[in-house]
Amino acid sequence: SILMAIGHRPDLLILDEPVASLDPIARRQFLRALVEFNADLNRTILFSTHITSDLERVAADVAVLHSGKIRYHGDLDSLKEGCQRLHLTGKCLPEDLAAHQIINYRQDGSHATAFVQDWNEKRLAKLKQSMAIDVVAASLPLDELFMELTHD
């Protein structure tokens, strides 16, 4: 059915979980063929999947949907660079970090973990200076980003 769908070279191709039932080798072959199809014809492909490793192989832009709302839409590389998990350590950790656009904050004594979007080195330095705490930022794989973005 996918061959029939791309046979007439559509401008927009919508695929819902097209590789979910394929083994890893067949998935990679299909994804490679999909990328080649798009490179040759420069078409738009909307690819819905829960297999985040496949998205990382083929997607340039992503949209994260949760409960009917778009939680993120944009460049995949920007998402991965701008979203960080922060590990905070200090004697007096604040309970509310909303001013620093920190979400999904979990504290246990003098240690805390937070998830941030639109993060950069300047914001890291400002947070460290304003609170006199130790902060270590770490990148997240796409599946963990998805879980953080869809956390209620």
Tab-separated table of C-alpha atoms in Angstrom:
chain	number	residue	atom	x	y	z
A	1	SER	CA	0.000	0.000	0.000
A	2	ILE	CA	2.908	2.372	0.610
A	3	LEU	CA	4.178	1.789	-2.925
A	4	MET	CA	0.728	2.658	-4.242
A	5	ALA	CA	0.679	5.804	-2.091
A	6	ILE	CA	4.011	7.076	-3.423
A	7	GLY	CA	3.564	5.785	-6.959
A	8	HIS	CA	1.791	8.924	-8.149
A	9	ARG	CA	4.442	11.147	-6.440
A	10	PRO	CA	2.234	13.115	-4.059
A	11	ASP	CA	3.264	16.534	-2.755
A	12	LEU	CA	2.250	15.420	0.746
A	13	LEU	CA	2.628	11.886	2.049
A	14	ILE	CA	1.055	11.049	5.437
A	15	LEU	CA	2.312	7.877	7.105
A	16	ASP	CA	0.925	6.618	10.410
A	17	GLU	CA	3.281	4.128	12.103
A	18	PRO	CA	4.521	2.759	8.759
A	19	VAL	CA	7.369	0.694	10.234
A	20	ALA	CA	5.925	-0.366	13.595
A	21	SER	CA	5.508	-4.012	12.604
A	22	LEU	CA	8.784	-4.359	10.683
A	23	ASP	CA	11.961	-5.939	11.992
A	24	PRO	CA	14.974	-3.590	12.489
A	25	ILE	CA	16.589	-4.412	9.117
A	26	ALA	CA	13.383	-3.896	7.152
A	27	ARG	CA	12.709	-0.657	9.111
A	28	ARG	CA	16.103	0.764	8.159
A	29	GLN	CA	15.661	-0.234	4.513
A	30	PHE	CA	12.232	1.378	4.408
A	31	LEU	CA	13.470	4.560	6.076
A	32	ARG	CA	16.430	4.758	3.684
A	33	ALA	CA	14.041	4.404	0.730
A	34	LEU	CA	11.787	7.080	2.222
A	35	VAL	CA	14.697	9.507	2.579
A	36	GLU	CA	15.776	8.806	-1.016
A	37	PHE	CA	12.200	9.343	-2.232
A	38	ASN	CA	12.087	12.684	-0.461
A	39	ALA	CA	15.568	13.732	-1.643
A	40	ASP	CA	14.725	12.974	-5.274
A	41	LEU	CA	11.353	14.697	-5.299
A	42	ASN	CA	11.627	17.195	-2.427
A	43	ARG	CA	8.195	16.337	-1.029
A	44	THR	CA	6.672	16.751	2.420
A	45	ILE	CA	6.303	13.611	4.493
A	46	LEU	CA	4.273	13.621	7.691
A	47	PHE	CA	5.494	10.663	9.685
A	48	SER	CA	3.645	9.651	12.850
A	49	THR	CA	5.515	7.207	15.072
A	50	HIS	CA	6.384	6.358	18.644
A	51	ILE	CA	9.746	4.887	17.593
A	52	THR	CA	11.921	7.895	18.374
A	53	SER	CA	15.113	6.325	17.036
A	54	ASP	CA	13.488	6.247	13.583
A	55	LEU	CA	12.627	9.936	13.855
A	56	GLU	CA	16.224	10.770	14.694
A	57	ARG	CA	17.331	9.028	11.490
A	58	VAL	CA	14.964	10.770	9.092
A	59	ALA	CA	13.306	13.863	10.566
A	60	ALA	CA	14.374	17.445	10.101
A	61	ASP	CA	11.392	18.949	11.929
A	62	VAL	CA	9.266	17.375	14.637
A	63	ALA	CA	6.024	18.078	16.416
A	64	VAL	CA	5.284	16.605	19.825
A	65	LEU	CA	1.563	16.187	20.475
A	66	HIS	CA	0.019	15.445	23.849
A	67	SER	CA	-3.671	15.442	24.722
A	68	GLY	CA	-4.502	17.205	21.468
A	69	LYS	CA	-2.016	20.046	22.037
A	70	ILE	CA	1.293	20.720	20.334
A	71	ARG	CA	3.968	20.787	23.037
A	72	TYR	CA	6.811	21.447	20.590
A	73	HIS	CA	7.058	22.135	16.884
A	74	GLY	CA	10.302	22.933	15.166
A	75	ASP	CA	13.736	21.797	14.167
A	76	LEU	CA	14.820	18.476	15.712
A	77	ASP	CA	18.383	19.673	16.344
A	78	SER	CA	17.110	22.817	18.097
A	79	LEU	CA	14.903	20.692	20.323
A	80	LYS	CA	17.804	18.463	21.289
A	81	GLU	CA	20.157	21.398	21.906
A	82	GLY	CA	17.670	23.604	23.761
A	83	CYS	CA	16.141	21.044	26.110
A	84	GLN	CA	18.323	19.987	28.995
A	85	ARG	CA	18.106	18.110	32.253
A	86	LEU	CA	19.658	20.089	35.060
A	87	HIS	CA	21.196	18.535	38.150
A	88	LEU	CA	21.194	21.136	40.941
A	89	THR	CA	23.055	20.887	44.236
A	90	GLY	CA	23.086	23.406	47.039
A	91	LYS	CA	22.284	23.996	50.682
A	92	CYS	CA	19.270	26.217	49.969
A	93	LEU	CA	17.549	25.033	46.817
A	94	PRO	CA	14.480	27.094	45.923
A	95	GLU	CA	11.099	25.406	45.748
A	96	ASP	CA	9.886	27.492	42.824
A	97	LEU	CA	12.076	27.986	39.771
A	98	ALA	CA	9.338	29.313	37.470
A	99	ALA	CA	11.264	32.566	37.000
A	100	HIS	CA	13.972	30.535	35.282
A	101	GLN	CA	11.470	28.756	32.985
A	102	ILE	CA	12.220	25.444	34.645
A	103	ILE	CA	9.573	22.747	34.459
A	104	ASN	CA	9.261	19.230	35.902
A	105	TYR	CA	11.299	20.137	38.966
A	106	ARG	CA	11.935	17.360	41.504
A	107	GLN	CA	13.795	18.046	44.744
A	108	ASP	CA	15.226	15.689	47.351
A	109	GLY	CA	17.000	17.546	50.121
A	110	SER	CA	20.044	19.378	48.763
A	111	HIS	CA	19.737	17.762	45.315
A	112	ALA	CA	17.231	18.484	42.562
A	113	THR	CA	16.576	17.576	38.953
A	114	ALA	CA	14.828	19.883	36.509
A	115	PHE	CA	13.888	19.887	32.844
A	116	VAL	CA	14.263	23.117	30.853
A	117	GLN	CA	13.405	24.273	27.347
A	118	ASP	CA	15.124	26.984	25.282
A	119	TRP	CA	18.259	26.532	27.362
A	120	ASN	CA	21.654	28.091	26.702
A	121	GLU	CA	24.948	28.819	28.455
A	122	LYS	CA	23.882	32.377	29.339
A	123	ARG	CA	20.840	31.120	31.231
A	124	LEU	CA	23.001	28.516	32.978
A	125	ALA	CA	25.440	31.183	34.192
A	126	LYS	CA	22.566	33.428	35.363
A	127	LEU	CA	20.971	30.575	37.318
A	128	LYS	CA	24.251	29.649	38.996
A	129	GLN	CA	24.987	33.273	39.922
A	130	SER	CA	21.524	34.215	41.177
A	131	MET	CA	21.124	31.184	43.414
A	132	ALA	CA	24.690	30.319	44.420
A	133	ILE	CA	24.146	26.655	43.619
A	134	ASP	CA	25.973	24.076	41.528
A	135	VAL	CA	24.192	23.312	38.244
A	136	VAL	CA	25.196	20.680	35.693
A	137	ALA	CA	23.292	20.553	32.392
A	138	ALA	CA	22.929	17.324	30.416
A	139	SER	CA	21.453	16.610	26.978
A	140	LEU	CA	18.664	14.065	26.670
A	141	PRO	CA	17.916	11.431	24.041
A	142	LEU	CA	14.751	12.033	22.028
A	143	ASP	CA	12.672	9.422	23.868
A	144	GLU	CA	13.379	11.122	27.221
A	145	LEU	CA	12.660	14.542	25.687
A	146	PHE	CA	9.311	13.199	24.545
A	147	MET	CA	8.512	11.930	28.040
A	148	GLU	CA	9.462	15.255	29.640
A	149	LEU	CA	7.471	17.300	27.108
A	150	THR	CA	4.368	15.171	27.625
A	151	HIS	CA	4.635	15.003	31.424
A	152	ASP	CA	1.592	16.438	33.181
